[in-house]
Coordinates of N, CA and C in Angstrom, one line a residue:
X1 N -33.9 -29.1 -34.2 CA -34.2 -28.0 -33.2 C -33.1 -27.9 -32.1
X2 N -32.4 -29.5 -31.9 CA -31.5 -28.9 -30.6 C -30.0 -28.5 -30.7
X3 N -30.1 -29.0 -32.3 CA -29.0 -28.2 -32.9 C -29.1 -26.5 -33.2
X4 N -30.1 -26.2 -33.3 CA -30.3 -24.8 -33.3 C -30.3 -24.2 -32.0
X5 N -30.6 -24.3 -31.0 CA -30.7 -24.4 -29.5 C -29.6 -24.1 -28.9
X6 N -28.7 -25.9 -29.3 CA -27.3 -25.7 -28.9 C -26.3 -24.0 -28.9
X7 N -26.3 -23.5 -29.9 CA -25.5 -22.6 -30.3 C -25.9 -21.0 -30.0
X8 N -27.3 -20.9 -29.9 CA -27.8 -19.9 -29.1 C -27.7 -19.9 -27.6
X9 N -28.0 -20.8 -27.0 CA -27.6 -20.8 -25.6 C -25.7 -20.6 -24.9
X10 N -24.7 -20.9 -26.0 CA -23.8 -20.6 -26.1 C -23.6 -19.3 -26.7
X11 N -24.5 -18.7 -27.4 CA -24.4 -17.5 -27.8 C -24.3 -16.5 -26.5
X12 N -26.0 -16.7 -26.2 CA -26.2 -16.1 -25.2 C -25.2 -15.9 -24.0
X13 N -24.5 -17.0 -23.3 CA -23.9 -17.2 -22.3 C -22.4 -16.4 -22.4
X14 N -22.0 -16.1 -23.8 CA -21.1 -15.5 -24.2 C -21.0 -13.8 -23.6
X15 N -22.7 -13.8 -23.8 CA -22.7 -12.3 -23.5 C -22.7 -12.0 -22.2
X16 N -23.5 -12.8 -21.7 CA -23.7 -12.2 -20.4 C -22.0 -12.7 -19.3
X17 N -21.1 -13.5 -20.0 CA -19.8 -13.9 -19.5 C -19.4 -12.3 -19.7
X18 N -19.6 -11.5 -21.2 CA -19.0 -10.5 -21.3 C -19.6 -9.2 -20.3
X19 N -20.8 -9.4 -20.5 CA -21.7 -8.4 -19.6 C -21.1 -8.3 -17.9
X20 N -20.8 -9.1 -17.4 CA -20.0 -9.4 -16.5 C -18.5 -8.9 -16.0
X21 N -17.9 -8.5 -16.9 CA -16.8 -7.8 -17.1 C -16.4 -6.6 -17.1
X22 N -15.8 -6.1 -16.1 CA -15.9 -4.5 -15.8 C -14.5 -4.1 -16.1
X23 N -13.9 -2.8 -16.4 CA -12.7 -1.9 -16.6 C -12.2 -2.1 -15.1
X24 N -10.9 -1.8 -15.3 CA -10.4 -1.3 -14.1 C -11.1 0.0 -13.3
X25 N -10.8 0.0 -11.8 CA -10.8 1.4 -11.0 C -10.5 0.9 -9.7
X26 N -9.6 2.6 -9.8 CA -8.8 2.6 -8.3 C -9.9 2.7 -7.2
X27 N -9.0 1.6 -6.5 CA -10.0 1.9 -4.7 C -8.9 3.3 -3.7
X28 N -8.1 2.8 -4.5 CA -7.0 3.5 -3.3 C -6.1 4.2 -4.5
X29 N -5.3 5.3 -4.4 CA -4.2 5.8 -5.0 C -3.2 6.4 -4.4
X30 N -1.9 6.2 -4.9 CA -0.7 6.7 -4.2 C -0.8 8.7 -4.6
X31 N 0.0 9.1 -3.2 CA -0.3 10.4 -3.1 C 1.3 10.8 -2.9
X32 N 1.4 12.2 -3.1 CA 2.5 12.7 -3.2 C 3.7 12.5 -2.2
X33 N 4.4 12.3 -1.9 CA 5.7 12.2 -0.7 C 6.5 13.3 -0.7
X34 N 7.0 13.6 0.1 CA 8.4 14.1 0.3 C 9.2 13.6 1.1
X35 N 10.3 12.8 0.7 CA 11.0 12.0 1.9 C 12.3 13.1 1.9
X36 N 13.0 12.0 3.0 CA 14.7 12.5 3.4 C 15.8 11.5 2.8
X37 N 17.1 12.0 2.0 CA 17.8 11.1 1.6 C 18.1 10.1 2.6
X38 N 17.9 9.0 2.5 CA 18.4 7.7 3.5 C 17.4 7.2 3.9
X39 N 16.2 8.0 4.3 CA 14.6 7.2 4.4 C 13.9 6.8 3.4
X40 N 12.8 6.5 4.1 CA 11.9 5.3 3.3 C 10.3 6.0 2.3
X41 N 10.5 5.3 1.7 CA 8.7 5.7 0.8 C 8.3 4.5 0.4
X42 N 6.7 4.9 1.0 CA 5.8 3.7 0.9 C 4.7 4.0 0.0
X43 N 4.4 3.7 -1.4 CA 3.1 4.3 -2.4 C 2.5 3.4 -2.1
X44 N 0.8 3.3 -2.3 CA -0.3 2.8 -2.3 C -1.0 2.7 -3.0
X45 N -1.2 1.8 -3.9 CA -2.7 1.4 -5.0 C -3.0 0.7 -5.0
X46 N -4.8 0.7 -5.3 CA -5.9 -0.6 -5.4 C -6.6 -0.4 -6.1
X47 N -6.9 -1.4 -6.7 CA -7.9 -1.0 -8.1 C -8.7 -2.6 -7.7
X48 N -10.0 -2.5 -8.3 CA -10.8 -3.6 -8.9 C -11.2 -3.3 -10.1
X49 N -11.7 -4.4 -10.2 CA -12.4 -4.7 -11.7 C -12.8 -6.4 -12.3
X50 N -13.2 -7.1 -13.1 CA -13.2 -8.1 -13.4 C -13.1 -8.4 -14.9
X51 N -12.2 -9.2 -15.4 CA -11.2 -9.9 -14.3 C -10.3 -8.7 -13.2
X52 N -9.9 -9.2 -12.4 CA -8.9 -8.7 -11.5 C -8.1 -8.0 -12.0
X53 N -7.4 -6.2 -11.8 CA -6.7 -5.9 -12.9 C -5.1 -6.3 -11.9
X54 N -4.3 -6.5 -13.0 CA -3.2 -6.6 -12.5 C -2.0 -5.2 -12.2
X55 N -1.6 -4.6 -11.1 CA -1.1 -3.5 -11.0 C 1.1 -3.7 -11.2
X56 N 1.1 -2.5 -11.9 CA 2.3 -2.3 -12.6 C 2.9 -1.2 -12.3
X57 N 4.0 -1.0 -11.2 CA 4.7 0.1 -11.3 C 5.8 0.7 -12.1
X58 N 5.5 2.0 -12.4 CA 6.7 2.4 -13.3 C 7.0 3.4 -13.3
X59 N 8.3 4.1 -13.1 CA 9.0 5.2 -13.0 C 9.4 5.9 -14.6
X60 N 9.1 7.3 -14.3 CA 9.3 8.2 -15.8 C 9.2 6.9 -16.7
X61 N 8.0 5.8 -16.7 CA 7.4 5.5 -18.1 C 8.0 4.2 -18.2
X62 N 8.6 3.6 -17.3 CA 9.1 2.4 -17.1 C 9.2 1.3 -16.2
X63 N 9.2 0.3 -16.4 CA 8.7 -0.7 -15.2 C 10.0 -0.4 -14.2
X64 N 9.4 -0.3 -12.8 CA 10.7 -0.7 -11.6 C 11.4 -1.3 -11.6
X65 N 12.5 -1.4 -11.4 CA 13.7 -2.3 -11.8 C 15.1 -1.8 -11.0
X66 N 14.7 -2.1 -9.6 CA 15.9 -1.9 -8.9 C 16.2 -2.4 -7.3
X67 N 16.9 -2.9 -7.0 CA 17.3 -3.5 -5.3 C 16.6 -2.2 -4.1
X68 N 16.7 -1.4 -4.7 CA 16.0 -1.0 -3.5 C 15.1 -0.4 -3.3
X69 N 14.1 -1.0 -4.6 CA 13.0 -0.9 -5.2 C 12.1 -2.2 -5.1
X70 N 11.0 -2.5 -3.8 CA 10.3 -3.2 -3.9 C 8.6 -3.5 -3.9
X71 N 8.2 -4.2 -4.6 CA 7.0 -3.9 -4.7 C 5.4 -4.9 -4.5
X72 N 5.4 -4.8 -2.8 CA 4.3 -5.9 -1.8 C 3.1 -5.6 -2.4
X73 N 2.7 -6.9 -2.7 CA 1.4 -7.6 -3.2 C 0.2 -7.2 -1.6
X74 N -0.9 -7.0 -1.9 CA -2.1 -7.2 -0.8 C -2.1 -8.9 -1.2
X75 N -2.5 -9.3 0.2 CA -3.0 -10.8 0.1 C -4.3 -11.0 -0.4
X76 N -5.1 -10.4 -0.6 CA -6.3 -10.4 -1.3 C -6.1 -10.2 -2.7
X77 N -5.0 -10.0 -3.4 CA -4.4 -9.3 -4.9 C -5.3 -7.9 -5.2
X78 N -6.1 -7.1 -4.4 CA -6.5 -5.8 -5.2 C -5.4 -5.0 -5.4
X79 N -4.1 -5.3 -5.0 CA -3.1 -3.9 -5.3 C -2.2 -4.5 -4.9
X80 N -0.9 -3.4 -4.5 CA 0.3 -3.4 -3.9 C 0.5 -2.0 -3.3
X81 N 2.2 -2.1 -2.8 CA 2.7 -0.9 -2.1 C 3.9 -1.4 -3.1
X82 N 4.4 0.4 -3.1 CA 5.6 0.3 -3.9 C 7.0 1.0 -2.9
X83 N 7.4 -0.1 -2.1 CA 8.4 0.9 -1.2 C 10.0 1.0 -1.9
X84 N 10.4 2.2 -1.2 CA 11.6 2.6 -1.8 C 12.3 2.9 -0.6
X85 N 13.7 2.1 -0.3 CA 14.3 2.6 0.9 C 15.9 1.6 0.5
X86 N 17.0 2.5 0.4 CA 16.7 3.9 1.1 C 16.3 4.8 0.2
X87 N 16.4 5.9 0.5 CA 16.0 7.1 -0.7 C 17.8 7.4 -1.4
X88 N 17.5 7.9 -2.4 CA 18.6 8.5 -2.8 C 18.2 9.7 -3.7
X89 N 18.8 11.0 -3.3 CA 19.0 12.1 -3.9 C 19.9 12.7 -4.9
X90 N 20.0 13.3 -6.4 CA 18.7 12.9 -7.1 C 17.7 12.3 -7.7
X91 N 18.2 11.0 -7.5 CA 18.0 9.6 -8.7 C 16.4 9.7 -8.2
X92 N 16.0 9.4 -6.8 CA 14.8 9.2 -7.3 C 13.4 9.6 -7.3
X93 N 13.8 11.2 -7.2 CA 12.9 12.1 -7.1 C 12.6 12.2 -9.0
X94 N 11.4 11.8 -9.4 CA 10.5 11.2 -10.3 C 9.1 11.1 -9.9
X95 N 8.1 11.5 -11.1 CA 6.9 10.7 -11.3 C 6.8 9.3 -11.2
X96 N 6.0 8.7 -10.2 CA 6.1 7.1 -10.6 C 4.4 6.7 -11.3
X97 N 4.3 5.9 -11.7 CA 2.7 6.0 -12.3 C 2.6 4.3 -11.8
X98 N 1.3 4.0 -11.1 CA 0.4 3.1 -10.7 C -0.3 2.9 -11.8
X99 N -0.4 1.7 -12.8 CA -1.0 1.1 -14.0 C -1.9 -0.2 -13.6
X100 N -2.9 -0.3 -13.9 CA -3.8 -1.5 -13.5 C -4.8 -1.8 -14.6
X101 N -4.6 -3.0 -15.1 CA -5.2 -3.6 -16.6 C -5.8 -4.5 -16.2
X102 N -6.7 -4.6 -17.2 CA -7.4 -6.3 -17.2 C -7.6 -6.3 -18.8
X103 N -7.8 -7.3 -19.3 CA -8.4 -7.5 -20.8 C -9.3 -6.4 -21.4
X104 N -10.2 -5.6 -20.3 CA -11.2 -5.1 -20.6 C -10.5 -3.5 -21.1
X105 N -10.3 -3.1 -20.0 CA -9.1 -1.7 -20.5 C -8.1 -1.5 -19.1
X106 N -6.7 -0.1 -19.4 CA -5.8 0.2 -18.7 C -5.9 1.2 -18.2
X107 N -5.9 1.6 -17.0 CA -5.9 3.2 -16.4 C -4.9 3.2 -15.5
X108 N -4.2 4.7 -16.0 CA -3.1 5.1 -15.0 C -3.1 6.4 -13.7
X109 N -2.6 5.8 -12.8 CA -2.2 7.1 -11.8 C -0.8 7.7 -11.7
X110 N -0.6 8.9 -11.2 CA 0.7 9.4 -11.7 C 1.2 9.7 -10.0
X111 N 2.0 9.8 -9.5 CA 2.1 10.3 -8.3 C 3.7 11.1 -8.5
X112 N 4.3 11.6 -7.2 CA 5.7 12.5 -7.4 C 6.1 12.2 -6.1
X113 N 7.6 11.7 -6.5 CA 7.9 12.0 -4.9 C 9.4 12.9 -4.7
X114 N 9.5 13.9 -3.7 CA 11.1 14.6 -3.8 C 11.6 13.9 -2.6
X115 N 13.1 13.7 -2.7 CA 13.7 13.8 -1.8 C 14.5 15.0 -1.6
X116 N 14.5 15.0 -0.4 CA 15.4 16.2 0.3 C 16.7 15.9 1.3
X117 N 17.7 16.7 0.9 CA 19.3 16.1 1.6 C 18.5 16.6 3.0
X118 N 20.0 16.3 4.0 CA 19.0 16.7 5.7 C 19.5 18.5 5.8
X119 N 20.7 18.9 4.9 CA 20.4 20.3 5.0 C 19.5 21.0 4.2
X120 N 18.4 20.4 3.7 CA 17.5 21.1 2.6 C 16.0 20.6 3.6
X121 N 15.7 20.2 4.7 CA 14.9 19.7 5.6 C 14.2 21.6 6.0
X122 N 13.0 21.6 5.7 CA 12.4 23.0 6.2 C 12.0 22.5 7.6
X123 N 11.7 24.2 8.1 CA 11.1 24.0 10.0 C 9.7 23.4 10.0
X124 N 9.7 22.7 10.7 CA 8.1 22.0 10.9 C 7.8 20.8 10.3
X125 N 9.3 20.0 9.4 CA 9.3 18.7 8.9 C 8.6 17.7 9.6
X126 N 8.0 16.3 9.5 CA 7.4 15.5 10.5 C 8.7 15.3 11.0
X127 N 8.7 14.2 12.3 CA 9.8 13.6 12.7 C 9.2 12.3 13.6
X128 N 9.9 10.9 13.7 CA 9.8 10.1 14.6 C 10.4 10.8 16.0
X129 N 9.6 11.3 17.4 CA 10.2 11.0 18.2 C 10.4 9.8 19.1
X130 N 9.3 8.5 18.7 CA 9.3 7.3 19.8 C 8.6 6.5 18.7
X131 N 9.2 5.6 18.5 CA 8.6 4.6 17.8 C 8.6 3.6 17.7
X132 N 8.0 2.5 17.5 CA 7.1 1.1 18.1 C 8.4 0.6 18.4
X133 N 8.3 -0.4 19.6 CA 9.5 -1.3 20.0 C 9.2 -3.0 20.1
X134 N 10.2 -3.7 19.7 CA 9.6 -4.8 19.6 C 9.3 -5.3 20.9
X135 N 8.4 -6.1 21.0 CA 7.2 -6.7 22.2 C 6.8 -8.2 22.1
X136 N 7.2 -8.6 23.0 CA 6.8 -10.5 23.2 C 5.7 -10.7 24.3
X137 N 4.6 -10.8 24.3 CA 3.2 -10.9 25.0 C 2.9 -12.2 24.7
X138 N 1.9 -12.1 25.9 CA 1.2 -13.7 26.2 C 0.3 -13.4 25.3
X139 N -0.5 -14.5 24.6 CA -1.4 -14.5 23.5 C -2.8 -13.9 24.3
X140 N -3.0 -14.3 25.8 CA -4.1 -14.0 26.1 C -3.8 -12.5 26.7
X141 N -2.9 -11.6 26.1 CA -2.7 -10.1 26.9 C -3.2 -9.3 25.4
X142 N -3.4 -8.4 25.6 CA -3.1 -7.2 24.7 C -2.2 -6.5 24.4
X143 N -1.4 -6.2 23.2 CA -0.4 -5.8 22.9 C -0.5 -4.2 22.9
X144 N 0.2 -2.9 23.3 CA 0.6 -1.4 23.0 C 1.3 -1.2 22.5
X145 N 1.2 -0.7 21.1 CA 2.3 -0.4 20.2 C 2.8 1.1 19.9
X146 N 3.6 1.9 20.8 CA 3.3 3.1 20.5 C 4.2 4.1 19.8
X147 N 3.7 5.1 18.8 CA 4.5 5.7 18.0 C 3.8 7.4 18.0
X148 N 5.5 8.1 18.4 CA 5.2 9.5 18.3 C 5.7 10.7 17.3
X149 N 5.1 11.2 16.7 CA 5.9 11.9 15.9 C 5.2 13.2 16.2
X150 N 6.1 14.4 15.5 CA 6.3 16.0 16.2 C 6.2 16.7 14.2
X151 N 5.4 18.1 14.3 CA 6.0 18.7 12.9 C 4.9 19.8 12.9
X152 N 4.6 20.4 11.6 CA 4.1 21.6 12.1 C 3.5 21.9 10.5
X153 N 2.9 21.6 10.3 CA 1.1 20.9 10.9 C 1.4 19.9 11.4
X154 N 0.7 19.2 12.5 CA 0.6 17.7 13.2 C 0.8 16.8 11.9
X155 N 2.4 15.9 12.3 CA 1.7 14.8 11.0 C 0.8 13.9 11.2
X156 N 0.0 13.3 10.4 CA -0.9 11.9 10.4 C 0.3 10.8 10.3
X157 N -0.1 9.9 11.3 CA 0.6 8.8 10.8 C -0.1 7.4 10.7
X158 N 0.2 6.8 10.0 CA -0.2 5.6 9.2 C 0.8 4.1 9.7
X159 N -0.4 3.0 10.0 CA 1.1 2.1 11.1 C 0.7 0.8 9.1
X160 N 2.0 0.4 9.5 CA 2.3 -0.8 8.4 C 2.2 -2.0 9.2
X161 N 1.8 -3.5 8.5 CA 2.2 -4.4 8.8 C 2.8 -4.9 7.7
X162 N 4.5 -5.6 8.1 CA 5.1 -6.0 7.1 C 4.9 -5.5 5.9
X163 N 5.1 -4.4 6.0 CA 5.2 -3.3 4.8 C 3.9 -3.3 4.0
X164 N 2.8 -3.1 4.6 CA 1.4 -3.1 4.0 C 0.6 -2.4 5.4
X165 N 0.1 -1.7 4.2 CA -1.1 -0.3 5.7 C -2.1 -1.4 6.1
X166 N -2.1 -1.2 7.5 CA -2.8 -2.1 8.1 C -4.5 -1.1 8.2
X167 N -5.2 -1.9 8.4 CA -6.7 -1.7 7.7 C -7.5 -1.7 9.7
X168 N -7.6 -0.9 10.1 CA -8.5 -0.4 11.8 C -9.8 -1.0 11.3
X169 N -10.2 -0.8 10.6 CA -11.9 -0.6 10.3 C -12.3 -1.8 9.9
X170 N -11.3 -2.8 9.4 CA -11.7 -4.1 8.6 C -11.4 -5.6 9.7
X171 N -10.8 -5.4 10.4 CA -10.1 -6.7 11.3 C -11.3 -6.9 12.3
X172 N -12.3 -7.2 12.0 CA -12.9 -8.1 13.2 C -12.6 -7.2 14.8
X173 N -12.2 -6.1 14.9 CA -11.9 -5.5 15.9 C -10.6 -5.9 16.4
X174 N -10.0 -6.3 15.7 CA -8.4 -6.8 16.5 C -7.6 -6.5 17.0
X175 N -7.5 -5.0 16.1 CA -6.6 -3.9 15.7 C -7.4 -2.8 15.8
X176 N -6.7 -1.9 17.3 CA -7.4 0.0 16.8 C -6.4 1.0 17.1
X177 N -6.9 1.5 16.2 CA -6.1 2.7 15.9 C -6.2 3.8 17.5
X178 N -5.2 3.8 18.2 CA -5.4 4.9 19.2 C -4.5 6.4 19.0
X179 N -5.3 7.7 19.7 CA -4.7 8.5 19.8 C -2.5 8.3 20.0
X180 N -2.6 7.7 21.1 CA -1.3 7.6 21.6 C -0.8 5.9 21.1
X181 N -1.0 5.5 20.0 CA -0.5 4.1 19.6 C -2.2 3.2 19.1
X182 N -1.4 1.8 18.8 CA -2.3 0.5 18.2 C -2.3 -0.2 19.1
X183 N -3.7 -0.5 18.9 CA -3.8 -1.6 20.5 C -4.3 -2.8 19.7
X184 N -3.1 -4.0 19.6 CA -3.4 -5.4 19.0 C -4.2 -6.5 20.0
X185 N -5.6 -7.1 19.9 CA -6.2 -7.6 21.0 C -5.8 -9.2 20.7
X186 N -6.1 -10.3 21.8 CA -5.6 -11.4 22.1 C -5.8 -12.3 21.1
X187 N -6.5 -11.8 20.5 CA -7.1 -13.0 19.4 C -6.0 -12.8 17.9
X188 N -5.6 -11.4 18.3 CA -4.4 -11.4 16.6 C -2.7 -11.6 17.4
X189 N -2.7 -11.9 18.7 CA -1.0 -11.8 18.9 C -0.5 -12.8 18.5
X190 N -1.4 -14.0 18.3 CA -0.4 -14.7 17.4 C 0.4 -14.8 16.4
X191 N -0.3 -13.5 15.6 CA 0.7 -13.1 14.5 C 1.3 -12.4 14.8
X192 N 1.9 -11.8 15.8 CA 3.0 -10.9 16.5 C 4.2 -11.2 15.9
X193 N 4.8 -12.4 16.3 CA 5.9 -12.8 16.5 C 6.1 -13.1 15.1
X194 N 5.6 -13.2 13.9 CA 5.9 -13.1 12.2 C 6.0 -11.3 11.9
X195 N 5.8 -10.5 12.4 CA 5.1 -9.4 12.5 C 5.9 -8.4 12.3
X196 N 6.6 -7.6 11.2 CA 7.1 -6.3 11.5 C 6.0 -4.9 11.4
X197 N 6.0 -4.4 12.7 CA 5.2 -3.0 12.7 C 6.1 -2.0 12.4
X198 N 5.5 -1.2 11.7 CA 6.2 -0.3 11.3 C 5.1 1.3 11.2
X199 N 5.9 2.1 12.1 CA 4.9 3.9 12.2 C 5.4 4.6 11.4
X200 N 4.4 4.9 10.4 CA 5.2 6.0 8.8 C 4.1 7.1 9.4
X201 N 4.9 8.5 8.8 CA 4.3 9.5 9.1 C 4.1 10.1 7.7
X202 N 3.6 11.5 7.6 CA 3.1 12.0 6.6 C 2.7 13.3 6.8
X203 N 3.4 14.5 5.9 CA 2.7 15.8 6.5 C 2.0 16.7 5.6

């Protein structure tokens, strides 16, 4: 009997290991760009699933493969950022596709980005007019980080930490997003001083 036992309980456990196991899906997806030759692009993807899917960037159908082509992990592993800087005109105005696998299955996202020389720049482009400067504060102060940009529609802009979109809504209140700048509170400026902020815009 506990030989028969044995093997069904391992059966069983099999399944519900497999029942457990989900496909990939994006939390987040990279969206279209238009940069300037010599500036920067930052793509965005997150996917879950279990196991964890692993994300793969690849241009016209091929894995990335280049110096000025780099591609930042989340510390939590749901995704990465795929930045590209500087730009260069034509080379790398391409489809790039966000790929995220696990054992279970592979799903792709496609995104596009152009670059434009600065005499091919239309009226109402975004633009940095004022943006963040580096800041040495006492741990018990609050830090103002402030970034302006001009364009027509208003751009949105999006602040980075060390080349990763920093998250308002998730930090324990640390970090907020203000109209006129990020206001970093005393309990996160210890990470200041490891810290590149960085204000990307978007139109």
């Amino acid at each position: 009997m506990v030989h028969v036992a044995r093997p069904l309980l391992l059966l069983l456990a099999f399944f519900l290991r497999a029942d457990a196991e989900t496909p990939p899906r994006f939390t987040r997806t990279p969206v279209d760009q238009t940069g300037v030759s010599g500036g920067v692009a930052s793509f965005i993807c997150q996917a879950t699933g279990d196991p964890r899917p692993k994300i793969v960037w690849n241009k016209k159908g091929k894995k990335v493969s280049n110096q000025r082509f780099e591609v930042i992990e989340f510390d939590d592993g749901s995704g990465s950022v795929l930045r590209i800087q500087p730009l260069r005109t034509p080379r790398d105005e391409a489809v790039y596709e966000c790929v995220a696998s696990n054992k279970v299955d592979e799903i792709i996202v496609s995104t596009r980005l152009t670059v434009l020389r600065e005499d091919q720049i239309p009226r109402g482009f975004p633009t940095i007019d004022m943006g963040p400067q580096l800041k040495v504060v006492e741990r018990t102060r609050t830090a103002t980080m402030l970034c302006a940009a001009s364009g027509n529609p208003d751009p949105e802009i999006t602040w980075f930490k060390d080349f990763l979109p920093v998250d308002t809504s998730n930090n324990n209140g640390r970090i907020k997003q203000l109209r006129s700048g990020i206001d970093f509170s005393p309990s996160f400026l210890s990470l200041l001083f490891n810290m590149l902020s960085m204000c990307v815009m978007s139109w």
